[in-house]
Tab-separated table of C-alpha atoms and ligand atoms in Angstrom:
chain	number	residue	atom	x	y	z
A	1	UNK	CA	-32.000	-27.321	-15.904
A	2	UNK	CA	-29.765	-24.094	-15.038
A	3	UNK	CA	-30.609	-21.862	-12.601
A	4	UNK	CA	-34.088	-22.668	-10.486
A	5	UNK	CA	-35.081	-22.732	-6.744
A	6	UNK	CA	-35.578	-25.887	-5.696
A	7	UNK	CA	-38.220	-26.780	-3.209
A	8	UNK	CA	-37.823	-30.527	-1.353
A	9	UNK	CA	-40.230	-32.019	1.133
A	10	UNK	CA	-38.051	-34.723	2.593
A	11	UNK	CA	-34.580	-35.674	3.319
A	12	UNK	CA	-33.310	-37.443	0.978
A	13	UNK	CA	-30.539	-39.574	2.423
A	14	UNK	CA	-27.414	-39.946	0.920
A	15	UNK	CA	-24.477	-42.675	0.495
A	16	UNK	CA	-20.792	-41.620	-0.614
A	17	UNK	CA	-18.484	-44.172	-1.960
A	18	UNK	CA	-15.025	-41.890	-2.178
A	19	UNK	CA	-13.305	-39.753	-0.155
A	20	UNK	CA	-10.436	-38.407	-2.313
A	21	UNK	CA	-10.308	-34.961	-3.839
A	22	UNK	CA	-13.579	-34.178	-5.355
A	23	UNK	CA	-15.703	-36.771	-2.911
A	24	UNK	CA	-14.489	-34.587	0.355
A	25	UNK	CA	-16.482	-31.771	-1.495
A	26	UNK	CA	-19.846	-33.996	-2.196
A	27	UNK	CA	-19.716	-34.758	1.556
A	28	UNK	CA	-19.520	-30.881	2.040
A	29	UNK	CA	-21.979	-30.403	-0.778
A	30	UNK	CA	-24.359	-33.279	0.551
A	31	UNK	CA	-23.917	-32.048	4.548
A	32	UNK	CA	-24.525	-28.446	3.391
A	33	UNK	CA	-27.849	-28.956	1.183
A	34	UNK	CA	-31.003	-28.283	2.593
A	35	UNK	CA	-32.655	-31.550	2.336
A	36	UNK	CA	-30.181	-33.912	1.743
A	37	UNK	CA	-28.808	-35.974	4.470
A	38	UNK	CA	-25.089	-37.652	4.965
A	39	UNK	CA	-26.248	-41.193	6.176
A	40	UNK	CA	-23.513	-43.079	4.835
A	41	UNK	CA	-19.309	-42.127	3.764
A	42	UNK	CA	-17.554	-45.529	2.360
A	43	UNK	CA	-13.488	-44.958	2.217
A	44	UNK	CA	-10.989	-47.260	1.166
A	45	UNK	CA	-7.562	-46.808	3.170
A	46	UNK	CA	-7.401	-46.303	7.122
A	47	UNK	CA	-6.208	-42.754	6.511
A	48	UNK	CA	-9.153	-41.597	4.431
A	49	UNK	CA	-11.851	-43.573	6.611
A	50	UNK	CA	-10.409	-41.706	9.699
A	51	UNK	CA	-10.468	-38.517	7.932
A	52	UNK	CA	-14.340	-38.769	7.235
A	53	UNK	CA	-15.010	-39.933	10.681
A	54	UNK	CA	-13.032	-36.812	11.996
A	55	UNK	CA	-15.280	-34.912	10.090
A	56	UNK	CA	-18.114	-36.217	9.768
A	57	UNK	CA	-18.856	-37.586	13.638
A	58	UNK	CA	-22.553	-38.447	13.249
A	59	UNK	CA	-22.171	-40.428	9.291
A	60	UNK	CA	-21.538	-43.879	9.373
A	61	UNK	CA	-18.098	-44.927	7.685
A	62	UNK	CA	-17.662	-47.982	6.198
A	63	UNK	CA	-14.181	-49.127	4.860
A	64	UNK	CA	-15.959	-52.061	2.137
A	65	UNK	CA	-18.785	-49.868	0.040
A	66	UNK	CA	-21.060	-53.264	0.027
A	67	UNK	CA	-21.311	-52.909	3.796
A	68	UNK	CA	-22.793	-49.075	2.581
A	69	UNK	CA	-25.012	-50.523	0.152
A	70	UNK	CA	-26.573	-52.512	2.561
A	71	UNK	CA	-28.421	-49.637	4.281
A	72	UNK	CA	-31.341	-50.123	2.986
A	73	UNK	CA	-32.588	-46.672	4.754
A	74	UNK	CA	-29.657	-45.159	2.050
A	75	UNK	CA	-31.988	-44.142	-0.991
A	76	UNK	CA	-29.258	-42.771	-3.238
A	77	UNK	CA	-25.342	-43.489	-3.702
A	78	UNK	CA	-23.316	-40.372	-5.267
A	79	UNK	CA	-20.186	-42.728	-6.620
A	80	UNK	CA	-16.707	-40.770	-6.534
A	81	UNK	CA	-14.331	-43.257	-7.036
A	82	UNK	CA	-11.049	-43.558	-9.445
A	83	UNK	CA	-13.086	-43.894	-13.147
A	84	UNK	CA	-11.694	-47.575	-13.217
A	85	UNK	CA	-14.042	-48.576	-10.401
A	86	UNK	CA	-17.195	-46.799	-11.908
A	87	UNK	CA	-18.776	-49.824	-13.275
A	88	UNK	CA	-18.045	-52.123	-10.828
A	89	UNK	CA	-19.613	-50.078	-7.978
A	90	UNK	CA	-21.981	-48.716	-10.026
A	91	UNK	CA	-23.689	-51.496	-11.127
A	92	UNK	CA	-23.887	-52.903	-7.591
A	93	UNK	CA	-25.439	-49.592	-5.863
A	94	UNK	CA	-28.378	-49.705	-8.544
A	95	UNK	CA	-28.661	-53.922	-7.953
A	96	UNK	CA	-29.121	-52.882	-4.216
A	97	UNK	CA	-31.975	-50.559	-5.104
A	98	UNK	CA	-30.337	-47.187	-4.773
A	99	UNK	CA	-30.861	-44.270	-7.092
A	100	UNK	CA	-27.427	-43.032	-8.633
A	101	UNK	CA	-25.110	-39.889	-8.738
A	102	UNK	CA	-21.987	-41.148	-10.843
A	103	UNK	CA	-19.212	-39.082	-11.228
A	104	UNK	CA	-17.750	-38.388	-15.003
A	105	UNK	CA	-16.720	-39.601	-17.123
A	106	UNK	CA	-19.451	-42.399	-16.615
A	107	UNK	CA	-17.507	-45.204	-17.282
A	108	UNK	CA	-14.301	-46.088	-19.255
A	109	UNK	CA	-16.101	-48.039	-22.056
A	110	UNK	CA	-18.828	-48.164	-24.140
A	111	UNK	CA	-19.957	-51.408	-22.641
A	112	UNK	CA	-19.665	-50.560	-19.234
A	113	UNK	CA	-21.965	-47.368	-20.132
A	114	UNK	CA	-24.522	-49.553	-21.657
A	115	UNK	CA	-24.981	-52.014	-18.782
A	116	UNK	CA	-25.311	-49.518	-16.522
A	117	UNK	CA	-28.017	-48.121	-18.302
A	118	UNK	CA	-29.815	-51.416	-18.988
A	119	UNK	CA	-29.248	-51.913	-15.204
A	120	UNK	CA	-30.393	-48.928	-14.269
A	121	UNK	CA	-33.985	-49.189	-15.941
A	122	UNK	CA	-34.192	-52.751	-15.222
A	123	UNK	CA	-34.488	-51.538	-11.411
A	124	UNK	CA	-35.927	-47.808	-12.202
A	125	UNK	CA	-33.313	-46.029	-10.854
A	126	UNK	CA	-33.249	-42.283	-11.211
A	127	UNK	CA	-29.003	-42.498	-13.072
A	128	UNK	CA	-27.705	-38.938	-12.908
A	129	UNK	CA	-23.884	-38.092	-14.239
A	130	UNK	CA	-21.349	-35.491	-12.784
A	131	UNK	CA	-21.407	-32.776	-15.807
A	132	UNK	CA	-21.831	-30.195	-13.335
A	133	UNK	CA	-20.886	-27.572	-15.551
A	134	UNK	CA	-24.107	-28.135	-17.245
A	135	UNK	CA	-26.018	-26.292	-14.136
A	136	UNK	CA	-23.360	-23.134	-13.568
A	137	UNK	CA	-25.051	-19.796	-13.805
A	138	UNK	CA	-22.121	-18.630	-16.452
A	139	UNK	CA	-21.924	-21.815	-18.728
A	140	UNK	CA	-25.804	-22.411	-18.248
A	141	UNK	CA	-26.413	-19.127	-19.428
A	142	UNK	CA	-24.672	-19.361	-22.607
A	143	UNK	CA	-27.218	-22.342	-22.701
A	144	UNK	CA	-29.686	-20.789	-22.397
A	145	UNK	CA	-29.058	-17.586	-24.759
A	146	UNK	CA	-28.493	-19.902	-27.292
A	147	UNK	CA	-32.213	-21.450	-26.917
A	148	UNK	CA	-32.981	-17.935	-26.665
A	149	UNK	CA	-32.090	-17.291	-30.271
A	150	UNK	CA	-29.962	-14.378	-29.297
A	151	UNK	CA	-27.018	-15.756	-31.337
A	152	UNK	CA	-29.334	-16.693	-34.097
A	153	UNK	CA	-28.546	-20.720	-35.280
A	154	UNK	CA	-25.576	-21.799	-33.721
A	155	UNK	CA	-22.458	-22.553	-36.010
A	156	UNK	CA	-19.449	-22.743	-34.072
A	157	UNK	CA	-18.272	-23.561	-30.405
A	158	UNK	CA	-14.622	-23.249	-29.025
A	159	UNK	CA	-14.400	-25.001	-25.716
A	160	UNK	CA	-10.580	-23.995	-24.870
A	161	UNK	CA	-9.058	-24.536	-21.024
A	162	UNK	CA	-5.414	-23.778	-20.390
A	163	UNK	CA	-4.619	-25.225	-16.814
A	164	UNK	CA	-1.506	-26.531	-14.670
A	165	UNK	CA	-1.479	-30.172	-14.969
A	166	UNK	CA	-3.636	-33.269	-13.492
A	167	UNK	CA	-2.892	-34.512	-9.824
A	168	UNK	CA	-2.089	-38.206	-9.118
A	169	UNK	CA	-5.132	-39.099	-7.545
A	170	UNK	CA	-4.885	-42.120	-4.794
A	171	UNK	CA	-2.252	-44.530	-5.614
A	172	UNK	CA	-1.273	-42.415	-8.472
A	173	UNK	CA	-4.613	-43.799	-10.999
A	174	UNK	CA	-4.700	-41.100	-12.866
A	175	UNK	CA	-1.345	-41.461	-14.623
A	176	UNK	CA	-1.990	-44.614	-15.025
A	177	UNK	CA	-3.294	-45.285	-18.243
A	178	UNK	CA	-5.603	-48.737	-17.727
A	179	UNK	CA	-6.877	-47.637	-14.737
A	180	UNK	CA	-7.836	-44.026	-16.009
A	181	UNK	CA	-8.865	-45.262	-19.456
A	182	UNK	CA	-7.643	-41.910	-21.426
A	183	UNK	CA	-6.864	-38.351	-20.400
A	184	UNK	CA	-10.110	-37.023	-22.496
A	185	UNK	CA	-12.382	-38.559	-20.249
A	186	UNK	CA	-10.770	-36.431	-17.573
A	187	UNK	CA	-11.408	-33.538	-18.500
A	188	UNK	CA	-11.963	-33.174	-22.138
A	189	UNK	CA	-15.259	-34.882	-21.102
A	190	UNK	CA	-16.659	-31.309	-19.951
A	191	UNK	CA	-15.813	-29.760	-23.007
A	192	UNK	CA	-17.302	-32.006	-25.243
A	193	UNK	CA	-20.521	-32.326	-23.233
A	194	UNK	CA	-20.793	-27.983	-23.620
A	195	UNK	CA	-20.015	-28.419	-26.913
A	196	UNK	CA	-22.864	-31.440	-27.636
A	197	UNK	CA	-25.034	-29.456	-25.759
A	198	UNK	CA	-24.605	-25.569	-26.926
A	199	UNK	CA	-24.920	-27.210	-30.491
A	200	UNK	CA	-28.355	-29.161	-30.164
A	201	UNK	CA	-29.901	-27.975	-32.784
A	202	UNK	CA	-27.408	-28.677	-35.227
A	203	UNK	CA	-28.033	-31.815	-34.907
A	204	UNK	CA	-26.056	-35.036	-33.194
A	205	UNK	CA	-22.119	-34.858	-33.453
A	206	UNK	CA	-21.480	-37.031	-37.047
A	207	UNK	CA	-17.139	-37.196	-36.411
A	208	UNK	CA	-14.369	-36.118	-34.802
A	209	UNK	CA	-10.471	-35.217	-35.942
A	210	UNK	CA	-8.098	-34.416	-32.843
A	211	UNK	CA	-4.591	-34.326	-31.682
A	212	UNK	CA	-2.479	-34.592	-28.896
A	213	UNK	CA	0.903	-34.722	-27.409
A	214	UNK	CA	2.710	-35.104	-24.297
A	215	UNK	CA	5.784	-33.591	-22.800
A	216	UNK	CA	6.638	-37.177	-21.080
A	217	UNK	CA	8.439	-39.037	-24.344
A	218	UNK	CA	8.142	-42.458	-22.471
A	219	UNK	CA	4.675	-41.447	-21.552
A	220	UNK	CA	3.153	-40.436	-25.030
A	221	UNK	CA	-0.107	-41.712	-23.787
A	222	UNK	CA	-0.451	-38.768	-21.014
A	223	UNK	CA	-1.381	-36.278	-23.290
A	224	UNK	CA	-0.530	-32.963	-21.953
A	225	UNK	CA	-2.013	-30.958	-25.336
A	226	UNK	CA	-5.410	-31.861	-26.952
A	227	UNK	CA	-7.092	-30.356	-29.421
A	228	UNK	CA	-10.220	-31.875	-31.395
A	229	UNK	CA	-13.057	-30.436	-34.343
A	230	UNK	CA	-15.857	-31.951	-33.813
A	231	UNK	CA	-18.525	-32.135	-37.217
A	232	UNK	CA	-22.549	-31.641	-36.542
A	233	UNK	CA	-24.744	-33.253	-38.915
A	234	UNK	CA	-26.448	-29.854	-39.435
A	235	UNK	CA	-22.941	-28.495	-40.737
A	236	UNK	CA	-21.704	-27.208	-37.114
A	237	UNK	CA	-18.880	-27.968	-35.786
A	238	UNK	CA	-16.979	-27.540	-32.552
A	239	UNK	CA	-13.074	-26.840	-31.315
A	240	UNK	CA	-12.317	-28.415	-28.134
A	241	UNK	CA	-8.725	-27.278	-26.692
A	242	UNK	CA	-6.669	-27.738	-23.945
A	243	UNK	CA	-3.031	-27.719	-22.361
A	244	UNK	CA	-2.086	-29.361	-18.703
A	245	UNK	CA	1.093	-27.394	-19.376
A	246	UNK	CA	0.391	-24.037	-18.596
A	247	UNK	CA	-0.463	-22.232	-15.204
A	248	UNK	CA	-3.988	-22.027	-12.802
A	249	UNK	CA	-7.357	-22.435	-14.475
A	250	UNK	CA	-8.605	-20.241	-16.957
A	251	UNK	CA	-11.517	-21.711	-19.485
A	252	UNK	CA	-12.848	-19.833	-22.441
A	253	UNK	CA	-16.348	-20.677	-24.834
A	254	UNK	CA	-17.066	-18.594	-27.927
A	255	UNK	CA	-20.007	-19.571	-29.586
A	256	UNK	CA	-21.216	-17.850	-32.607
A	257	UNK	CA	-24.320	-17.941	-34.820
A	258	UNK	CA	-25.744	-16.359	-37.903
A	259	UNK	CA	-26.888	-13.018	-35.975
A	260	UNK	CA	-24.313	-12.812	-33.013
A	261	UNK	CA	-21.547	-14.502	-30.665
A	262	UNK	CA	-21.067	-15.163	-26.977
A	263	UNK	CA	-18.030	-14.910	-25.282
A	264	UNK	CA	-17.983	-16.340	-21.853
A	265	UNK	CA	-14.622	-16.892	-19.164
A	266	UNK	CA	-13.731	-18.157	-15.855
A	267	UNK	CA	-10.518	-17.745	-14.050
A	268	UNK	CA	-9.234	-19.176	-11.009
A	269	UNK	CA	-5.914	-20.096	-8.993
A	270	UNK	CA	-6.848	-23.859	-9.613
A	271	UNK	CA	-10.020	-25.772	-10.754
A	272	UNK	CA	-11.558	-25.861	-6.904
A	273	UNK	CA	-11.777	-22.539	-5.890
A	274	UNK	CA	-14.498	-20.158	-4.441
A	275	UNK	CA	-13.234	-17.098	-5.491
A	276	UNK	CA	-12.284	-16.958	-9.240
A	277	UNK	CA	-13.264	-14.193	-11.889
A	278	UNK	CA	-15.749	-14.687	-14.721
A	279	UNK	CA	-17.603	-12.822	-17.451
A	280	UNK	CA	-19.871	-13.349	-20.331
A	281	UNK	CA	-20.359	-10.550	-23.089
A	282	UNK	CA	-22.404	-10.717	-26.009
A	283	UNK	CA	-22.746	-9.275	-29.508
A	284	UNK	CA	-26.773	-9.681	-30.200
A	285	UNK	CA	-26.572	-8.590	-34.021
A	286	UNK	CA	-26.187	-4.905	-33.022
A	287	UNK	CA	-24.233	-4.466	-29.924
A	288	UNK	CA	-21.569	-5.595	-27.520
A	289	UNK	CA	-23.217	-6.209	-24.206
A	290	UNK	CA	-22.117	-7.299	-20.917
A	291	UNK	CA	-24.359	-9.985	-20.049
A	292	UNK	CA	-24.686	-10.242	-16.027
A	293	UNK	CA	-24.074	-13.255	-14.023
A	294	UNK	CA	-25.707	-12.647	-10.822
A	295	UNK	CA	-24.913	-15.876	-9.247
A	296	UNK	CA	-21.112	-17.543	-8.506
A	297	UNK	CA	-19.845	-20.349	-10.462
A	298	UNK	CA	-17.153	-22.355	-10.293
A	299	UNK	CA	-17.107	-26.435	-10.003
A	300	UNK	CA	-17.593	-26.469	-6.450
A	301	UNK	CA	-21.003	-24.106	-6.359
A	302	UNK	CA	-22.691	-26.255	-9.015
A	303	UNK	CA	-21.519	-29.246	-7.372
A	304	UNK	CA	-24.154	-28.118	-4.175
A	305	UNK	CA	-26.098	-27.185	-6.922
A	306	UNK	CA	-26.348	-30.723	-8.354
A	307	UNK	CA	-27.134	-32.405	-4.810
A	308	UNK	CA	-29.851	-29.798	-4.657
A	309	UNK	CA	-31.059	-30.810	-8.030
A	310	UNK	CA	-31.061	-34.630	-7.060
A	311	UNK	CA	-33.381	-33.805	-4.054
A	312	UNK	CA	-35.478	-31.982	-6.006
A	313	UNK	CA	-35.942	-35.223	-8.554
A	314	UNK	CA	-36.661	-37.022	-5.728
A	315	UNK	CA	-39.245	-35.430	-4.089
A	316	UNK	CA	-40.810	-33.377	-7.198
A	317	UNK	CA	-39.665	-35.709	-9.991
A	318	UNK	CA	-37.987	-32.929	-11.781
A	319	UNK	CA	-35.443	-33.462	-14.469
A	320	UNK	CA	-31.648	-34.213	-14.335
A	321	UNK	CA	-29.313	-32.080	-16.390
A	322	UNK	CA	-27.143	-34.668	-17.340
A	323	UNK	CA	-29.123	-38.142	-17.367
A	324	UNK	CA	-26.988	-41.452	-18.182
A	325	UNK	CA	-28.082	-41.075	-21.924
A	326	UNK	CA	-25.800	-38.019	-21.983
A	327	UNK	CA	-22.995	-38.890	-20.242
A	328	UNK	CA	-23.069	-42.220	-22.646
A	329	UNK	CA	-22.367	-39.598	-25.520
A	330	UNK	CA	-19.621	-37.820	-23.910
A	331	UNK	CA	-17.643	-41.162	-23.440
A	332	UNK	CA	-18.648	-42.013	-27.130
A	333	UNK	CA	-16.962	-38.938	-27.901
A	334	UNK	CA	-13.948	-39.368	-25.822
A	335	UNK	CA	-12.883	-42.622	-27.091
A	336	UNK	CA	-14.168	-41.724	-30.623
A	337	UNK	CA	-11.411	-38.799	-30.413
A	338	UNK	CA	-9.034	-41.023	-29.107
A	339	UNK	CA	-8.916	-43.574	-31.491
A	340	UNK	CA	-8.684	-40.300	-34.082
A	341	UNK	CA	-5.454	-39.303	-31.667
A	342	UNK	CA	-4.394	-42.829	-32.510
A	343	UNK	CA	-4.870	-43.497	-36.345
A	344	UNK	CA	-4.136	-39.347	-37.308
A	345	UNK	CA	-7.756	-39.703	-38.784
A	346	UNK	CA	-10.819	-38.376	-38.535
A	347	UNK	CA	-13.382	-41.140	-36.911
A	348	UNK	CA	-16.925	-40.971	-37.002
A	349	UNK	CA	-18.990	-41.622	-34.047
A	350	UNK	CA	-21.347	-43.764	-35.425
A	351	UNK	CA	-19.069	-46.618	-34.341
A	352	UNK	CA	-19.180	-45.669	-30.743
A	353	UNK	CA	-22.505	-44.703	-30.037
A	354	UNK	CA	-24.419	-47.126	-32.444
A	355	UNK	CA	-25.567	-49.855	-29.630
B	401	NDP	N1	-16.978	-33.550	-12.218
B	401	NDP	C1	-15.814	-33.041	-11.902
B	401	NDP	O1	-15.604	-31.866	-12.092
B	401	NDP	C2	-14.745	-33.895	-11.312
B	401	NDP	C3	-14.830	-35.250	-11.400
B	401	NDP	N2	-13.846	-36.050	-10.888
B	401	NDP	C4	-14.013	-37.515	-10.994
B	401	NDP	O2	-14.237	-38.029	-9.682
B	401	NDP	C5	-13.613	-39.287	-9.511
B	401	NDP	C6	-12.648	-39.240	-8.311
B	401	NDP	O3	-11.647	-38.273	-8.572
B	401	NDP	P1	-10.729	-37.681	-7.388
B	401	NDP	O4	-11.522	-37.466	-6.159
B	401	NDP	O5	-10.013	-36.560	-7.990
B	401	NDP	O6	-9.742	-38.904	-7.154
B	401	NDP	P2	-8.880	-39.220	-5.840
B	401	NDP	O7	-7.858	-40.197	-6.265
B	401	NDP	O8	-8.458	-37.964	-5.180
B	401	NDP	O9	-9.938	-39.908	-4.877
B	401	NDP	C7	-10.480	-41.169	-5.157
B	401	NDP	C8	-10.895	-41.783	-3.845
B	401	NDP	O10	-11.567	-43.011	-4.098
B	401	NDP	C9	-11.289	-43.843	-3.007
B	401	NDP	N3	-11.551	-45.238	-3.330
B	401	NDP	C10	-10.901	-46.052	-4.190
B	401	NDP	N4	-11.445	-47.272	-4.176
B	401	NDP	C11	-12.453	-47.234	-3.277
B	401	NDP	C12	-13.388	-48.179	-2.811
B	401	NDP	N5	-13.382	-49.444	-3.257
B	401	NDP	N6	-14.268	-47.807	-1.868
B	401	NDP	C13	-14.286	-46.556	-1.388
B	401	NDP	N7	-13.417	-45.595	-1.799
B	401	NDP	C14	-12.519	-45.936	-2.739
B	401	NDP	C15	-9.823	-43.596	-2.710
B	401	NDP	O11	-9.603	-43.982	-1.373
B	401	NDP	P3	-8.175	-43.929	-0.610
B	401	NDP	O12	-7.913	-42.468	-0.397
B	401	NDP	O13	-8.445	-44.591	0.653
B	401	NDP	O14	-7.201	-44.594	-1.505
B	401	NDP	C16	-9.716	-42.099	-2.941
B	401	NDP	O15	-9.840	-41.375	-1.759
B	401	NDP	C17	-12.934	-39.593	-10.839
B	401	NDP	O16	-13.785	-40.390	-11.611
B	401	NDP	C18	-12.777	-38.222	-11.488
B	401	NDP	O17	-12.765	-38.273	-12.896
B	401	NDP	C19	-12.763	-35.518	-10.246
B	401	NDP	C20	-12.628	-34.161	-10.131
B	401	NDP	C21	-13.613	-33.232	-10.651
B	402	NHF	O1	-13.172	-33.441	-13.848
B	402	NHF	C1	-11.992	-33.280	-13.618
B	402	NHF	C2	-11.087	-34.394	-13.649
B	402	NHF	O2	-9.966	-34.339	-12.896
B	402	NHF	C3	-9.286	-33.155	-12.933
B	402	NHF	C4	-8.100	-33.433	-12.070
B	402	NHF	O3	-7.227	-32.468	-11.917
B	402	NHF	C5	-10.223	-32.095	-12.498
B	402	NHF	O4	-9.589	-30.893	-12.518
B	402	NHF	C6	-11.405	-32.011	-13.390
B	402	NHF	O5	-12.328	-31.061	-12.997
């Protein structure tokens, strides 16, 4: 699903668990979303549970998420927690009943992925994943040209992002290497995901080759540079790219096929803003076109556009752009890569995803 109007009957009541960074802007997203309702915030420290009851006056806050996940009046739990914890409180909101928004990546291992799957359709939870990139008007579109045939059969995808590097996150998790499992399933994650995605119909990704280094020397396992090819079974393949050492946000995807190319960027001070640049042109065989994008995009629009797609699939049953199935294949991918980051080899994914 890219771009559609979404039409709810009821409120569909939600329950955060995370009040960093990115879950202050799923409250917003939740509180601002026609149909959705803020029943429930869950925060860990003092600071951050006073913060959400500052701001949010009439949501519950609860500083232990199983005192959360006892609403039962909550019907859904959007999980934005340090990726360590994704499991763990994870597999508890869909034991209590609730439907599930996890953010990305999904979990840290492939285990963890598959029991919260098995979990999930043991007690018929709708299991949605935070690849919100999958619904912007700019990177959907691309999508959807593709399915279009405008490029003809897709052959090759560059994903590229050159950005200022990662914050800490609470307590510092994110430079810490058990807790955040690997820095590809920070961001990376995205990227392959596009890639996966924009490539369908070649066919399931068959290996991966990457590389990566770091500017830390006693830290070689924060990898600052990453770059990985990823090989389609159809004879695709994909270049995912990125550097934490440069400056703002600026993301790039060519994709061509066997009658034309897209070419489609976004620019912004940093990663969260509401005002960045972006542009998509297109060679259809015969011409260079600018292709318009009439809507914004940007992380934070599709993340209101993700909450608006949950209540949708709640009242409507409509379908999720990034089900648990896919985000399972991103963190295949991830680790897949890193173990190729590891051994200098390339690895094929058949290890990681087979079940
Ligand atoms: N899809 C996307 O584009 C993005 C996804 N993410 C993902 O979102 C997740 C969170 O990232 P981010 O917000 O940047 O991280 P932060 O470190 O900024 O925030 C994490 C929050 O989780 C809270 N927390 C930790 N343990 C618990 C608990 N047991 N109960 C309730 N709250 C808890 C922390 O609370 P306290 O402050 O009290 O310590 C902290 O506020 C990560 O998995 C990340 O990968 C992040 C950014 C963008
Ligand atoms: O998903 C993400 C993971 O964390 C990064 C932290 O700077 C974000 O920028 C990114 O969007």
């Amino acid at each position: 699903m890219t771009q559609q109007a979404y039409n709810s009957t009821k409120n569909i009541r939600f329950g955060l668990i995370g009040f960093g960074a990115w879950g202050k802007h799923h409250a917003d997203a939740i509180h601002k979303t026609d149909g959705a309702e803020l029943v429930g915030i869950s925060a860990r420290s003092g600071s951050s549970c006073k913060d959400a009851r500052d701001t949010y006056p009439d949501t519950t806050v609860y500083s232990n998420y199983e005192d959360l996940l006892a609403d039962d009046s909550i019907e859904i739990v959007d999980i934005v927690v340090p990726s360590y914890l994704h499991h763990e409180i994870a597999s508890k909101a869909l034991k209590a009943g609730k439907h599930l928004l996890l953010e990305k990546p999904m979990a840290i291992s492939m285990s963890e992925c598959d029991d919260l799957i098995n979990i999930a359709k043991e007690n018929k939870r709708i299991f949605a994943v935070g690849h919100e990139l999958r619904l912007s008007s700019l990177w959907g579109k691309v999508k959807d040209l593709i399915e279009e045939g405008y490029i003809g059969d897709p052959q090759y995808a560059l994903v590229e992002l050159s950005r200022n590097p990662y914050r800490l996150g609470a307590d510092g998790w994110r430079y810490d290497i058990s807790r955040v499992g690997n820095w590809i399933l920070e961001e990376p994650i995205h990227f392959f995901d596009l890639a996966r995605w924009y490539l369908a119909q070649s066919g399931e990704p068959v290996s991966v080759y990457a590389s990566a280094n770091s500017r830390q020397p006693d830290h070689p396992e924060l990898q600052d540079n990453f770059s990985a090819i990823l090989k389609f079974d159809k004879g695709a393949y994909a270049v995912v790219t990125q550097t934490l050492s440069a400056f703002e946000h600026h993301q790039t995807v060519k994709v061509t096929g066997t009658k034309g190319a897209l070419w489609a960027s976004w620019s912004g001070a940093m990663d969260r803003t509401r005002h960045p640049t972006f542009s998509l042109r297109g060679f259809n065989g015969e011409n260079v076109e600018e292709i318009p994008i009439e809507k914004m995009t940007g992380e934070l629009y599709e993340l209101e556009d993700q909450i608006a797609m949950l209540v949708e699939v709640l009242n409507n049953n409509g379908s999720l752009a990034c089900p648990a199935e896919e985000g399972r294949w991103s963190v295949a991918m991830c680790l897949a890569a890193q173990r190729s980051v590891e051994t200098g080899l390339p690895v094929s994914f058949q290890d990681f995803v087979k079940r």
